[in-house]
mmCIF file of C-alpha atoms in Angstrom:
data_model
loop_
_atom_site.group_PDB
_atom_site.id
_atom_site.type_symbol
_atom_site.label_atom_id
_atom_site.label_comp_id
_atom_site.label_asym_id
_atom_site.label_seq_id
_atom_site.Cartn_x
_atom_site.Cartn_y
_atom_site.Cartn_z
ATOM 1 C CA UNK N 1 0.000 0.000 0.000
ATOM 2 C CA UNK N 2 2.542 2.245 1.142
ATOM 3 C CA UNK N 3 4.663 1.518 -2.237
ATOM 4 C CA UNK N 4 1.739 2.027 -4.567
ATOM 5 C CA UNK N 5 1.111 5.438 -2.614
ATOM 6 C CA UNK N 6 4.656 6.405 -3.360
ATOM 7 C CA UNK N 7 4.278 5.718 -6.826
ATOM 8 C CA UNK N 8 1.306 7.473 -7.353
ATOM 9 C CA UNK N 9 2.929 10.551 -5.218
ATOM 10 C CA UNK N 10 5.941 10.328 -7.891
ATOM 11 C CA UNK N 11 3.815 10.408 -10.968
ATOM 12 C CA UNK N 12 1.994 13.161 -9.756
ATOM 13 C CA UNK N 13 5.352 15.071 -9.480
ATOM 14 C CA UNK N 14 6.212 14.409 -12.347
ATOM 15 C CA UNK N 15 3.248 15.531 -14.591
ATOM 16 C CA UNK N 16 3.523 19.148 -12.761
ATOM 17 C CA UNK N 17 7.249 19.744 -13.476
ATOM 18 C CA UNK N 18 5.788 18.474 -17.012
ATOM 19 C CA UNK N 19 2.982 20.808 -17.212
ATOM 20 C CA UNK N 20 5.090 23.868 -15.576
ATOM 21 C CA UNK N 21 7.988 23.191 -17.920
ATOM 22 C CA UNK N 22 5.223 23.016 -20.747
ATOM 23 C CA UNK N 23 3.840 26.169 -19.785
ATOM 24 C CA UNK N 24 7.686 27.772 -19.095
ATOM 25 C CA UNK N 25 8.633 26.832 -22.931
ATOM 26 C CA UNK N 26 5.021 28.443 -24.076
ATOM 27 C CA UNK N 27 5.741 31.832 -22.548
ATOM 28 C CA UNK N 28 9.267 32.080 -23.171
ATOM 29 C CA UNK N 29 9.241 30.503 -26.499
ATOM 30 C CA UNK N 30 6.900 33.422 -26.904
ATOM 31 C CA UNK N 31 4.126 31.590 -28.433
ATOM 32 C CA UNK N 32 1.664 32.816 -26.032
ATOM 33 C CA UNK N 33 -0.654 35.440 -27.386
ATOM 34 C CA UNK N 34 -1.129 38.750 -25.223
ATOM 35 C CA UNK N 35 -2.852 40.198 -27.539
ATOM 36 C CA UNK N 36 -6.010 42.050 -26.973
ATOM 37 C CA UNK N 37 -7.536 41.626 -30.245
ATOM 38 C CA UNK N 38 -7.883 37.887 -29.657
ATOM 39 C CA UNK N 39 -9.532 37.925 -26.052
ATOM 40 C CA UNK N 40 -9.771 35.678 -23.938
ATOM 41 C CA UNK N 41 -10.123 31.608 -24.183
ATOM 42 C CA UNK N 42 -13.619 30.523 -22.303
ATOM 43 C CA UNK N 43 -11.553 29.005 -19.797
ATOM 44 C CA UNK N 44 -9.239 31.955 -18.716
ATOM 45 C CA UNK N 45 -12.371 33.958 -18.730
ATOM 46 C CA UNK N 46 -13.999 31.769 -16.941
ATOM 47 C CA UNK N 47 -10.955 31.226 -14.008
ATOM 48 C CA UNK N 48 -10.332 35.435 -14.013
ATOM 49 C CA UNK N 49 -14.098 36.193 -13.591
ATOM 50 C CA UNK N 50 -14.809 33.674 -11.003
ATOM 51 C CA UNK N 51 -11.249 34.434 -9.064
ATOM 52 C CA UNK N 52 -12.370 37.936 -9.314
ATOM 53 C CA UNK N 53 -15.995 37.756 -7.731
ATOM 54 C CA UNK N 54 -15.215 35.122 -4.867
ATOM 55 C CA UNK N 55 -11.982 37.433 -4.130
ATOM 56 C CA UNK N 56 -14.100 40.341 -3.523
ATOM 57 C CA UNK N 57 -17.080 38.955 -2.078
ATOM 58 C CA UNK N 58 -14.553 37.367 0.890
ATOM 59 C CA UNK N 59 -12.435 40.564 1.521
ATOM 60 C CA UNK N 60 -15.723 42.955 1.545
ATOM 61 C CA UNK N 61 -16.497 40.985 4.158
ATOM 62 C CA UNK N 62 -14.095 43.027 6.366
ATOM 63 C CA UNK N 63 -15.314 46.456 5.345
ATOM 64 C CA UNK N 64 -16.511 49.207 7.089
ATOM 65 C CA UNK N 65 -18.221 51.610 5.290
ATOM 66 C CA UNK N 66 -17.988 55.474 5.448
ATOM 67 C CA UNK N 67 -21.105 57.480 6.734
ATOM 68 C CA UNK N 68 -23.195 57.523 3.333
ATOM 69 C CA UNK N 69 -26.169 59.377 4.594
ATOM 70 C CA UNK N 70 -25.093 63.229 3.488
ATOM 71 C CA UNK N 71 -27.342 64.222 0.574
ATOM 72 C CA UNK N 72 -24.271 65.460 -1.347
ATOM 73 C CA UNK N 73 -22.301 62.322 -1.422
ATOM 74 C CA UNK N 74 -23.887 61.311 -4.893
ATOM 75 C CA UNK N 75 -23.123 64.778 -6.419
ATOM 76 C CA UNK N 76 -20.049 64.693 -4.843
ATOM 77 C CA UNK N 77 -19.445 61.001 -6.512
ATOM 78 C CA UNK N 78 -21.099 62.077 -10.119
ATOM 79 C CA UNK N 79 -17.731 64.744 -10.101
ATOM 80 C CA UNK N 80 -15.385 62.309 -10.466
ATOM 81 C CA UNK N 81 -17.217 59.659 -12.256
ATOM 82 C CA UNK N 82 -17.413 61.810 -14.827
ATOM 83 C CA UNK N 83 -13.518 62.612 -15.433
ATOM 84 C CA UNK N 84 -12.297 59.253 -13.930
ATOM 85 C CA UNK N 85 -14.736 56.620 -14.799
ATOM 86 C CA UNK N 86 -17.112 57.632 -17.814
ATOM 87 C CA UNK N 87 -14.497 57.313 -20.651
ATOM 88 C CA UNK N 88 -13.955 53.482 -19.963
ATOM 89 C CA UNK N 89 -17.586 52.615 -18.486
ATOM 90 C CA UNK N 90 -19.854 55.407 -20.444
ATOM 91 C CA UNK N 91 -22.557 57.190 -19.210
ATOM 92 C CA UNK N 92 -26.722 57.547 -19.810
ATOM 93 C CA UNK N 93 -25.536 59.856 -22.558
ATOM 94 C CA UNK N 94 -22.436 57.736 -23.967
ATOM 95 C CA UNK N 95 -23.468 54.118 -23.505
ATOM 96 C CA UNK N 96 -20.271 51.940 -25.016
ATOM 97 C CA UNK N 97 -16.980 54.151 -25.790
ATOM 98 C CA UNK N 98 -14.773 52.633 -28.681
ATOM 99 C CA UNK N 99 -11.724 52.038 -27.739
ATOM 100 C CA UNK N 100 -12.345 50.465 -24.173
ATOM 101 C CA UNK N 101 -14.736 48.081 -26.010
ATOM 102 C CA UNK N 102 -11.360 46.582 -27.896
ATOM 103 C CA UNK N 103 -10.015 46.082 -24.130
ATOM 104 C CA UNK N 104 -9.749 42.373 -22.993
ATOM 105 C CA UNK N 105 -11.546 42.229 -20.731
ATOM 106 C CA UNK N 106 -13.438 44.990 -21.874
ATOM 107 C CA UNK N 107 -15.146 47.437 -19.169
ATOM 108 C CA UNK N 108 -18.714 46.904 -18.405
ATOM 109 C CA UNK N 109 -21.721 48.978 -18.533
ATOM 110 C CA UNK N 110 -22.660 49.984 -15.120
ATOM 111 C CA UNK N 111 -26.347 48.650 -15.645
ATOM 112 C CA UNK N 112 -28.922 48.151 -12.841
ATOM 113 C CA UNK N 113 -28.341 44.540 -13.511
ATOM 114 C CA UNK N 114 -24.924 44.652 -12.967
ATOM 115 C CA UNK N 115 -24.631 46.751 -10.026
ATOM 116 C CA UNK N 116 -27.548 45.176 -8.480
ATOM 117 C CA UNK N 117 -25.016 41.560 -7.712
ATOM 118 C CA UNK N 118 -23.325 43.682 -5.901
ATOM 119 C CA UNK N 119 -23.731 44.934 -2.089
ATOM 120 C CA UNK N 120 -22.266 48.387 -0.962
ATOM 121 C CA UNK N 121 -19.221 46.874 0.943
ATOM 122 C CA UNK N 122 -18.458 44.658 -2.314
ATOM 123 C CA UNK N 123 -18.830 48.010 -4.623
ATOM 124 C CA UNK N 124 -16.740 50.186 -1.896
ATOM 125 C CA UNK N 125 -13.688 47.311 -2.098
ATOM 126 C CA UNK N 126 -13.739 47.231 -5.730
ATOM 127 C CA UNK N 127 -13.413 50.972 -6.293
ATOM 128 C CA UNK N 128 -11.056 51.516 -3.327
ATOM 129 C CA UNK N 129 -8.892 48.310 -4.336
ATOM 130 C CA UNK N 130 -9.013 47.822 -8.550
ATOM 131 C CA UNK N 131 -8.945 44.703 -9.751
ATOM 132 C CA UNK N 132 -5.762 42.910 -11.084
ATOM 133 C CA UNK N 133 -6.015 41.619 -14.799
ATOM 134 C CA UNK N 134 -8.253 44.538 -15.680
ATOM 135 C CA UNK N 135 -8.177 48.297 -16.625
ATOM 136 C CA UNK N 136 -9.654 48.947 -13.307
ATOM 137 C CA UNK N 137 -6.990 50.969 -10.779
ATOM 138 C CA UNK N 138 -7.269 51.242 -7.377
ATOM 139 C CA UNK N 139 -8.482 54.495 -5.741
ATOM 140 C CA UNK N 140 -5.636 57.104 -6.470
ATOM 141 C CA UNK N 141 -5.689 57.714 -2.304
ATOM 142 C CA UNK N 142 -5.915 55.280 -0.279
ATOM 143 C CA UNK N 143 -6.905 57.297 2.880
ATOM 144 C CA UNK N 144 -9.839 58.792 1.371
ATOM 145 C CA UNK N 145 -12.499 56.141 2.433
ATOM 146 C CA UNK N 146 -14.997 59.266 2.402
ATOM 147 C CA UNK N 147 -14.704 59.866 -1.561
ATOM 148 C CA UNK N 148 -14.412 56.172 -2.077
ATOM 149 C CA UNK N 149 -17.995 56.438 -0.575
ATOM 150 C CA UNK N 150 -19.241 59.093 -2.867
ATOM 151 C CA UNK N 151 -18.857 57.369 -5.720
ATOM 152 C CA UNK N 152 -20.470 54.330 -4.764
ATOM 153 C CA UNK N 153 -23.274 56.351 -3.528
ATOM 154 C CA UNK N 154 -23.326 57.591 -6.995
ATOM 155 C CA UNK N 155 -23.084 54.217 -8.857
ATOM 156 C CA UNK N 156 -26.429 53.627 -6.431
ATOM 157 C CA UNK N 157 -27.909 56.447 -8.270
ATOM 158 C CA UNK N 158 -26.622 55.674 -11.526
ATOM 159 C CA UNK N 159 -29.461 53.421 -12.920
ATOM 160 C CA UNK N 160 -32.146 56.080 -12.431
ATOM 161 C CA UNK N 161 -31.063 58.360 -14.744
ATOM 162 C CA UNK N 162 -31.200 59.680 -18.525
ATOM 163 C CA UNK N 163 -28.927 61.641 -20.444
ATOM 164 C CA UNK N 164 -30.387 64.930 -19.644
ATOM 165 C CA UNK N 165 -30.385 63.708 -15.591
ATOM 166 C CA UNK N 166 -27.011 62.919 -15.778
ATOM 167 C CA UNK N 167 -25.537 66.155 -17.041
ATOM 168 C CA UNK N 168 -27.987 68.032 -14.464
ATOM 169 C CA UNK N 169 -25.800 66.565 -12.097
ATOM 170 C CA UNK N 170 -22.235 66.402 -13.622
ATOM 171 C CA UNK N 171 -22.124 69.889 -14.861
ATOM 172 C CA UNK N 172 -24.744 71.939 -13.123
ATOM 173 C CA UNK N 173 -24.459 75.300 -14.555
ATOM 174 C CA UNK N 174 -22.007 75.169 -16.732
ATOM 175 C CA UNK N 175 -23.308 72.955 -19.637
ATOM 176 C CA UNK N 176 -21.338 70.301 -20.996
ATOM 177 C CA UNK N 177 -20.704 71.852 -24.483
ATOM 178 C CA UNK N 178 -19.905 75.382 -23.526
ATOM 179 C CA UNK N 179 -16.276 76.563 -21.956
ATOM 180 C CA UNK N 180 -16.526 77.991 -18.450
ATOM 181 C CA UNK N 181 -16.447 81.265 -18.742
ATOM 182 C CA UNK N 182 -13.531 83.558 -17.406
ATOM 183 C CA UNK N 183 -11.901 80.532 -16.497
ATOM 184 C CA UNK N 184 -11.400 78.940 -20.283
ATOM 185 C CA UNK N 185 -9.798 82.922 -21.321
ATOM 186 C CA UNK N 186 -7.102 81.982 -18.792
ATOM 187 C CA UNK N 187 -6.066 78.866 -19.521
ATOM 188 C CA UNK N 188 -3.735 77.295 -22.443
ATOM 189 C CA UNK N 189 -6.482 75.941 -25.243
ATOM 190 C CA UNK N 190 -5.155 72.391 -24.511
ATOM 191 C CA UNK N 191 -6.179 72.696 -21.208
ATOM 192 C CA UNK N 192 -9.239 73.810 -21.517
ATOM 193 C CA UNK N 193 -11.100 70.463 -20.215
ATOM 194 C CA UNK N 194 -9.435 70.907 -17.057
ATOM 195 C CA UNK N 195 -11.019 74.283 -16.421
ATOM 196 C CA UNK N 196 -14.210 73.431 -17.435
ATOM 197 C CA UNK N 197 -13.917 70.396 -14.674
ATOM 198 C CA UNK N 198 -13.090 73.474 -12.311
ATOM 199 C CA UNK N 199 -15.841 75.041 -13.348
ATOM 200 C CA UNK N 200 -18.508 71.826 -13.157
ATOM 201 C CA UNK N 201 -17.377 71.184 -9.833
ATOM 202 C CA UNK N 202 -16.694 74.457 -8.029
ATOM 203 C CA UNK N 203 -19.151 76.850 -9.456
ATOM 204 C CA UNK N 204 -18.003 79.294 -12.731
ATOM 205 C CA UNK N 205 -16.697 81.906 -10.596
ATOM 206 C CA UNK N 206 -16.069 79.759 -7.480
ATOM 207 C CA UNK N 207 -19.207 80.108 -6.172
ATOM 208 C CA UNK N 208 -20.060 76.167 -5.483
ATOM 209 C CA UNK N 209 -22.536 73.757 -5.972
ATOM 210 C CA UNK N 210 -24.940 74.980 -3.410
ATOM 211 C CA UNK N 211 -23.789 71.952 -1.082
ATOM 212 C CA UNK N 212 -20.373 70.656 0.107
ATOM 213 C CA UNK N 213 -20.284 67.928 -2.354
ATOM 214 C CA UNK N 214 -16.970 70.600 -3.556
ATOM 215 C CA UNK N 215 -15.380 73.635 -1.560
ATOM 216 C CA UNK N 216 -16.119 77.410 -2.487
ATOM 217 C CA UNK N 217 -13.507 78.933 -3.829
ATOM 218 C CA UNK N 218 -14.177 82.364 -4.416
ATOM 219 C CA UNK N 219 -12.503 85.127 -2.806
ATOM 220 C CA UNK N 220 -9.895 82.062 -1.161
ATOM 221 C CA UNK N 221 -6.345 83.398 -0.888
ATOM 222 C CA UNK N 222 -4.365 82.738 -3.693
ATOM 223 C CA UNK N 223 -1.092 82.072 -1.840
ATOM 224 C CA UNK N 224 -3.001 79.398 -0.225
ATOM 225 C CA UNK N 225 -4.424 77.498 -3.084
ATOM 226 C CA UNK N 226 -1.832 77.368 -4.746
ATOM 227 C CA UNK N 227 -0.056 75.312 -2.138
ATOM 228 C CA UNK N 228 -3.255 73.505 -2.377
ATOM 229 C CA UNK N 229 -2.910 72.905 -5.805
ATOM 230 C CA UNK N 230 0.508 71.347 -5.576
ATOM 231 C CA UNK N 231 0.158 69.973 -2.394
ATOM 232 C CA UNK N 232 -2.701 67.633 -4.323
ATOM 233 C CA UNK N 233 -0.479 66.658 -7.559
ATOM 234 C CA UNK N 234 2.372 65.568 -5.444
ATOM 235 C CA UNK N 235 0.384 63.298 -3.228
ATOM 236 C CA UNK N 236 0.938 65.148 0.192
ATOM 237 C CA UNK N 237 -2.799 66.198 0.039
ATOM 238 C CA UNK N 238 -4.772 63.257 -0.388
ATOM 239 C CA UNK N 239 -7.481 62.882 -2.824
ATOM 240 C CA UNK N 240 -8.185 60.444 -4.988
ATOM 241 C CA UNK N 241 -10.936 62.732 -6.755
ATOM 242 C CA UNK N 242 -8.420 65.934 -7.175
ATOM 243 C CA UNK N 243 -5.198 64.090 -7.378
ATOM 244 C CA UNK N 244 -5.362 63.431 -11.094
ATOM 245 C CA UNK N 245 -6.679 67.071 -12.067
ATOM 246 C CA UNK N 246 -3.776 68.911 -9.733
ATOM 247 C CA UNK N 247 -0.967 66.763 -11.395
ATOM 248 C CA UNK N 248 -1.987 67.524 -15.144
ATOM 249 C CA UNK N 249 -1.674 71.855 -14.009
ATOM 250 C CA UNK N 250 1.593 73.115 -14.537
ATOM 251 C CA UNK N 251 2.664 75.958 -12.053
ATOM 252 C CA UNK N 252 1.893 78.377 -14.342
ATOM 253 C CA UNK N 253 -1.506 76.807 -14.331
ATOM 254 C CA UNK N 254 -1.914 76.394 -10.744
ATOM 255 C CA UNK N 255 -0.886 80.303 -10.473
ATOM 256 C CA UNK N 256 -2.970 81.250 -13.072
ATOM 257 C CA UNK N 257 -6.447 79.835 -12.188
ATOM 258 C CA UNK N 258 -5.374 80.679 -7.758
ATOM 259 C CA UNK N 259 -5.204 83.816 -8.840
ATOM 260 C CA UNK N 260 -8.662 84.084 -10.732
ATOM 261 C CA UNK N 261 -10.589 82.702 -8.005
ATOM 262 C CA UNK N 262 -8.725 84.286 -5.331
ATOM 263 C CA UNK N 263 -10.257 87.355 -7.115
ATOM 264 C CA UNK N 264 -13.468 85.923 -7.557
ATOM 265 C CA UNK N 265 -16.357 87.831 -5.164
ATOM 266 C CA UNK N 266 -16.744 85.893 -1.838
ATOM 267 C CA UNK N 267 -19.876 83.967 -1.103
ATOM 268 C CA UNK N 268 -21.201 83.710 2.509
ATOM 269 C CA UNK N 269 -22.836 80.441 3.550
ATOM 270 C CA UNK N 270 -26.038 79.855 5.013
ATOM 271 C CA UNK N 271 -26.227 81.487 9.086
ATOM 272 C CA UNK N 272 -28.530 80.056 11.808
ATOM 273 C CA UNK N 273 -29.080 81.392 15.639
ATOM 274 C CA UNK N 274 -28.448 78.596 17.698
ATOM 275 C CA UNK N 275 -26.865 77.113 20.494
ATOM 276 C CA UNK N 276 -24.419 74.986 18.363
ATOM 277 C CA UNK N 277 -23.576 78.068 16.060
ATOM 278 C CA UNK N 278 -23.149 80.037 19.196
ATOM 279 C CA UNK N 279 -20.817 77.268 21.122
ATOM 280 C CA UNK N 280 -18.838 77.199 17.835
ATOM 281 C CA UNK N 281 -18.314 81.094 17.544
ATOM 282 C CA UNK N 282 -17.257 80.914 21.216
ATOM 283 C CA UNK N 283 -14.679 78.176 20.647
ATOM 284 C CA UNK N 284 -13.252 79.818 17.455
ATOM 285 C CA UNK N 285 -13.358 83.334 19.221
ATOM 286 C CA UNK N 286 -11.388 81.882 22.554
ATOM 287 C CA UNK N 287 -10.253 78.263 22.290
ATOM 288 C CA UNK N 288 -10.653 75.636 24.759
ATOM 289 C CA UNK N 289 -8.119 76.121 27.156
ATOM 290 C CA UNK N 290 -8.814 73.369 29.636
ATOM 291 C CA UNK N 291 -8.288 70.978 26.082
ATOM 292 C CA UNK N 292 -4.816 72.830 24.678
ATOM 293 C CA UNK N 293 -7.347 74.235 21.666
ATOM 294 C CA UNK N 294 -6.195 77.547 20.876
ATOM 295 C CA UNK N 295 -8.419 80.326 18.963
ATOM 296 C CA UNK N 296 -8.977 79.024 15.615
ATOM 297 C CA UNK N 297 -9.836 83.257 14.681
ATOM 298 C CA UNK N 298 -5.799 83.226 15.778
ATOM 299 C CA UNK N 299 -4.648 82.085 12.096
ATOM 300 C CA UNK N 300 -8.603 81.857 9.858
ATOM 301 C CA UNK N 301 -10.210 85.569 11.529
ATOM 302 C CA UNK N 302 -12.308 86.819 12.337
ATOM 303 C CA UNK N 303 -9.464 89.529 13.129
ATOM 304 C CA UNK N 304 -8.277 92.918 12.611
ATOM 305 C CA UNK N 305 -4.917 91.486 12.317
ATOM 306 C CA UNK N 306 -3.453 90.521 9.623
ATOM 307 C CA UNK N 307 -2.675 86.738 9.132
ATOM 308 C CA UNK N 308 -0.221 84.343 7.298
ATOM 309 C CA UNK N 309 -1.591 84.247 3.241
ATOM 310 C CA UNK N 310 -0.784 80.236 3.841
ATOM 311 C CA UNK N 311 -3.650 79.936 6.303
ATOM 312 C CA UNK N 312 -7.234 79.473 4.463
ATOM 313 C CA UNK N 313 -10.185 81.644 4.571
ATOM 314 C CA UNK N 314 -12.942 79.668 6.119
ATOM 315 C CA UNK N 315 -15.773 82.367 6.591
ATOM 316 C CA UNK N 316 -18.399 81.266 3.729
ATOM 317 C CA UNK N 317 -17.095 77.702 3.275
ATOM 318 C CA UNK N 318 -19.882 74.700 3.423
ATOM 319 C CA UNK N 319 -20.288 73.675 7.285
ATOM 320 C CA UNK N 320 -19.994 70.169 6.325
ATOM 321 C CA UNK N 321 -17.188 70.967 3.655
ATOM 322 C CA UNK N 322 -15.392 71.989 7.200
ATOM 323 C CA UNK N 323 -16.681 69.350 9.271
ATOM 324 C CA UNK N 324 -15.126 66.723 7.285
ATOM 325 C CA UNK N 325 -11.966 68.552 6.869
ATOM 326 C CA UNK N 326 -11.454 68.415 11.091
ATOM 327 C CA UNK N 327 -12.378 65.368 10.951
ATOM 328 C CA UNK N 328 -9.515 64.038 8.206
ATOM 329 C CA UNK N 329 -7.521 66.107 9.768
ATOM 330 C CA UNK N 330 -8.171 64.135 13.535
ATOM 331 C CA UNK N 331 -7.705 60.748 11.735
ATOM 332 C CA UNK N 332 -4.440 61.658 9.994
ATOM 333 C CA UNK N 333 -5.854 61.358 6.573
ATOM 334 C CA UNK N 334 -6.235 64.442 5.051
ATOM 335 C CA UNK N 335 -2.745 65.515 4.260
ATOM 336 C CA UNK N 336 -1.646 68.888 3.252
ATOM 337 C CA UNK N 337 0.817 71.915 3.561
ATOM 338 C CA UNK N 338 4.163 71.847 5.793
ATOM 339 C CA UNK N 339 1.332 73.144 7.997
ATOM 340 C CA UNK N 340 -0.373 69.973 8.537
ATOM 341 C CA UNK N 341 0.824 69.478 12.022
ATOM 342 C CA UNK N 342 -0.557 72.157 13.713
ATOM 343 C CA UNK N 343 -3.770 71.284 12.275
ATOM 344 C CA UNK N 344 -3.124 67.531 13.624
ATOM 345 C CA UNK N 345 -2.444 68.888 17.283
ATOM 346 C CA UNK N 346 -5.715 71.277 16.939
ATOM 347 C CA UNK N 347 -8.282 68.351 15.522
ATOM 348 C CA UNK N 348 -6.984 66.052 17.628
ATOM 349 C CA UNK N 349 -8.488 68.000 20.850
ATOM 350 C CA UNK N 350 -11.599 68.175 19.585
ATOM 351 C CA UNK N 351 -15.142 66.100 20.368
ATOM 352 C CA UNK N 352 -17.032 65.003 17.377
ATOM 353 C CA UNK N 353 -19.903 68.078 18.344
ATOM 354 C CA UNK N 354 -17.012 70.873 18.293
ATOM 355 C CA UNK N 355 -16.186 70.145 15.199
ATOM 356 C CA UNK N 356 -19.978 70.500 13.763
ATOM 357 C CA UNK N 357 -20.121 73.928 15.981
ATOM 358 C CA UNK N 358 -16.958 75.366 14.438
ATOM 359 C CA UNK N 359 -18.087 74.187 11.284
ATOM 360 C CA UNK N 360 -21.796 76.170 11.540
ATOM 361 C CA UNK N 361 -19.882 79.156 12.847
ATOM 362 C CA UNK N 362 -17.622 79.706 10.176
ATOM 363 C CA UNK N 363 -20.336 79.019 7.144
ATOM 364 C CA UNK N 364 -22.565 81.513 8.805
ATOM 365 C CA UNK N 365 -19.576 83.943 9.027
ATOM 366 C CA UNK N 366 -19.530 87.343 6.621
ATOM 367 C CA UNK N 367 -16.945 86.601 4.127
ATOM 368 C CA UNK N 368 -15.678 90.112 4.577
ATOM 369 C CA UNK N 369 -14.950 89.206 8.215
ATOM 370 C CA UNK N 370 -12.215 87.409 6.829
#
């Protein structure tokens, strides 16, 4: 028995340093096609696809998903699907682009069907993650579980609507066809897509989408977006969603369009009496001494004295715009300026309900308080 097991053990063996050795001379005889053009045998298919869908449905298993209950997460979502995912997946108004249909695999069409095998945490890993063997990249930033979120909120969305629907949401105001504005006069004409993206996202003249899906920028300090603006392309501001705009600007870029919204009118957000606005005011006005929190009005106003052009303007800016900010900036994953630290020290002293009552204080705040 024991000699017949042996035996069998051997042969084994040696039809797998058969079959690799087989497999060795294929690929480096060159024989094997990589070609696109000739897709996929049924089996490979087959082995990727199913490799693919048990992978993910095991590892979503250990997700935790973001907060998805803000009503601007799917706007917020629809901003970048636009620029990062529409060219290889389409859209309600661009159902099957070209060239990614000549991909092997090619990219799907993000149907109701589709999306509908799917659960949230399985969606979240497969956006934040990529998938190997495909076009599909991982999320740009890593620590940005929040706009990981926003898109699958969107992809939620997705199915309901039509062409005219979809670029309601994706460009707002600014019309798909048309440049934006004073922007597109101040950039080079091969960069004109980027500015209309501005412009989509941020408002024409800065002004915003009337929620904090994106920041105002209007009337921000030039000095300070900039920094922005390069702190983004090279990484040490983390976003997955502005990442890829930032590093396609050249300085002269970044300069150029920092210094057309710094000039932009400011915008003043929406103001409420109440207790939280009130605590918040307090807190910004005075600190929290008995927590090591020092006056935020110190370095962001409001203040007769003048303040460091590398510290933003936060009268006017979306209170939840802010409140996620503080609370990036608590978890370490936010990023940012040679700055960052004192922001890391400040957030870190901070309750969950301060940083909604800072937040309320400084939308409600008179941009020319600043």
């Amino acid at each position: 028995m024991r000699t017949r097991t042996k035996n069998w053990l051997r042969r084994a063996a040696l039809a797998l340093i058969a079959a690799v050795a087989l497999v060795a001379a294929g690929v480096g005889s060159g024989v094997a096609p990589v070609n696109a053009s000739s897709g996929h045998w049924a089996i490979t298919a087959w082995f990727l696809h199913t490799a693919m869908r048990r992978s993910v449905s095991t590892h979503a298993l250990a997700v935790e998903l973001p907060p998805s209950d803000a009503d601007w997460l799917v706007l917020k979502g629809a901003g970048h699907f636009e620029t990062g995912c529409r060219p290889c997946h389409g859209a309600p108004d661009l159902r099957a682009p070209v060239i990614p249909g000549a991909m092997t695999p090619h990219p799907p069409v993000l149907s109701a069907e589709l999306l509908g095998e799917w659960s949230d945490a399985q969606l979240f890993y497969i956006v934040k993650h990529g998938v190997k063997f495909t076009a599909m990249p991982a999320w740009p930033s890593q620590q940005r579980d929040d706009e990981v979120m926003a898109l699958v909120a969107f992809l939620r969305a997705l199915p309901t609507l039509d062409a005219q629907a979809y670029r309601r949401l994706v460009h707002g105001g600014t019309g798909s066809a048309r440049a934006a504005g004073g922007i597109a006069k101040l950039v080079a004409t091969e960069t004109s897509e980027l500015a209309v993206s501005c412009a989509r996202c941020h408002g024409e003249r800065g002004e915003g989408r009337e929620n904090a899906a994106f920041p105002r920028l209007a009337g921000q300090k030039q000095a300070y977006q900039e920094a922005a603006l390069e702190a983004y392309a090279s990484g040490a501001r983390h976003s997955g969603i502005m990442q890829p705009i930032a590093a396609a600007l050249s300085r002269e870029q970044m300069r150029t369009l920092s210094a057309y919204y710094a000039a932009q009118p400011s915008v003043r957000g929406a103001s409420s009496v109440d207790p939280a606005r009130t605590r918040g005011e307090r807190t910004a006005r005075e600190g929290i001494p008995a927590r090591g929190v020092p006056a935020c009005a110190e370095c962001h106003g409001p203040s007769d004295v003048p303040r460091s052009e590398a510290y933003p303007a936060l009268a006017g800016q979306y209170a939840d715009y802010l409140a996620l900010q503080l609370r990036l900036f608590k978890a370490r994953q936010r990023g940012g300026s040679p700055y960052l630290h004192l922001m890391h020290e400040v957030a870190s002293r901070l309750e969950g309900a301060q940083l909604s009552e800072l937040a309320l204080y400084y939308e409600g705040l008179a941009p020319a308080a600043r």
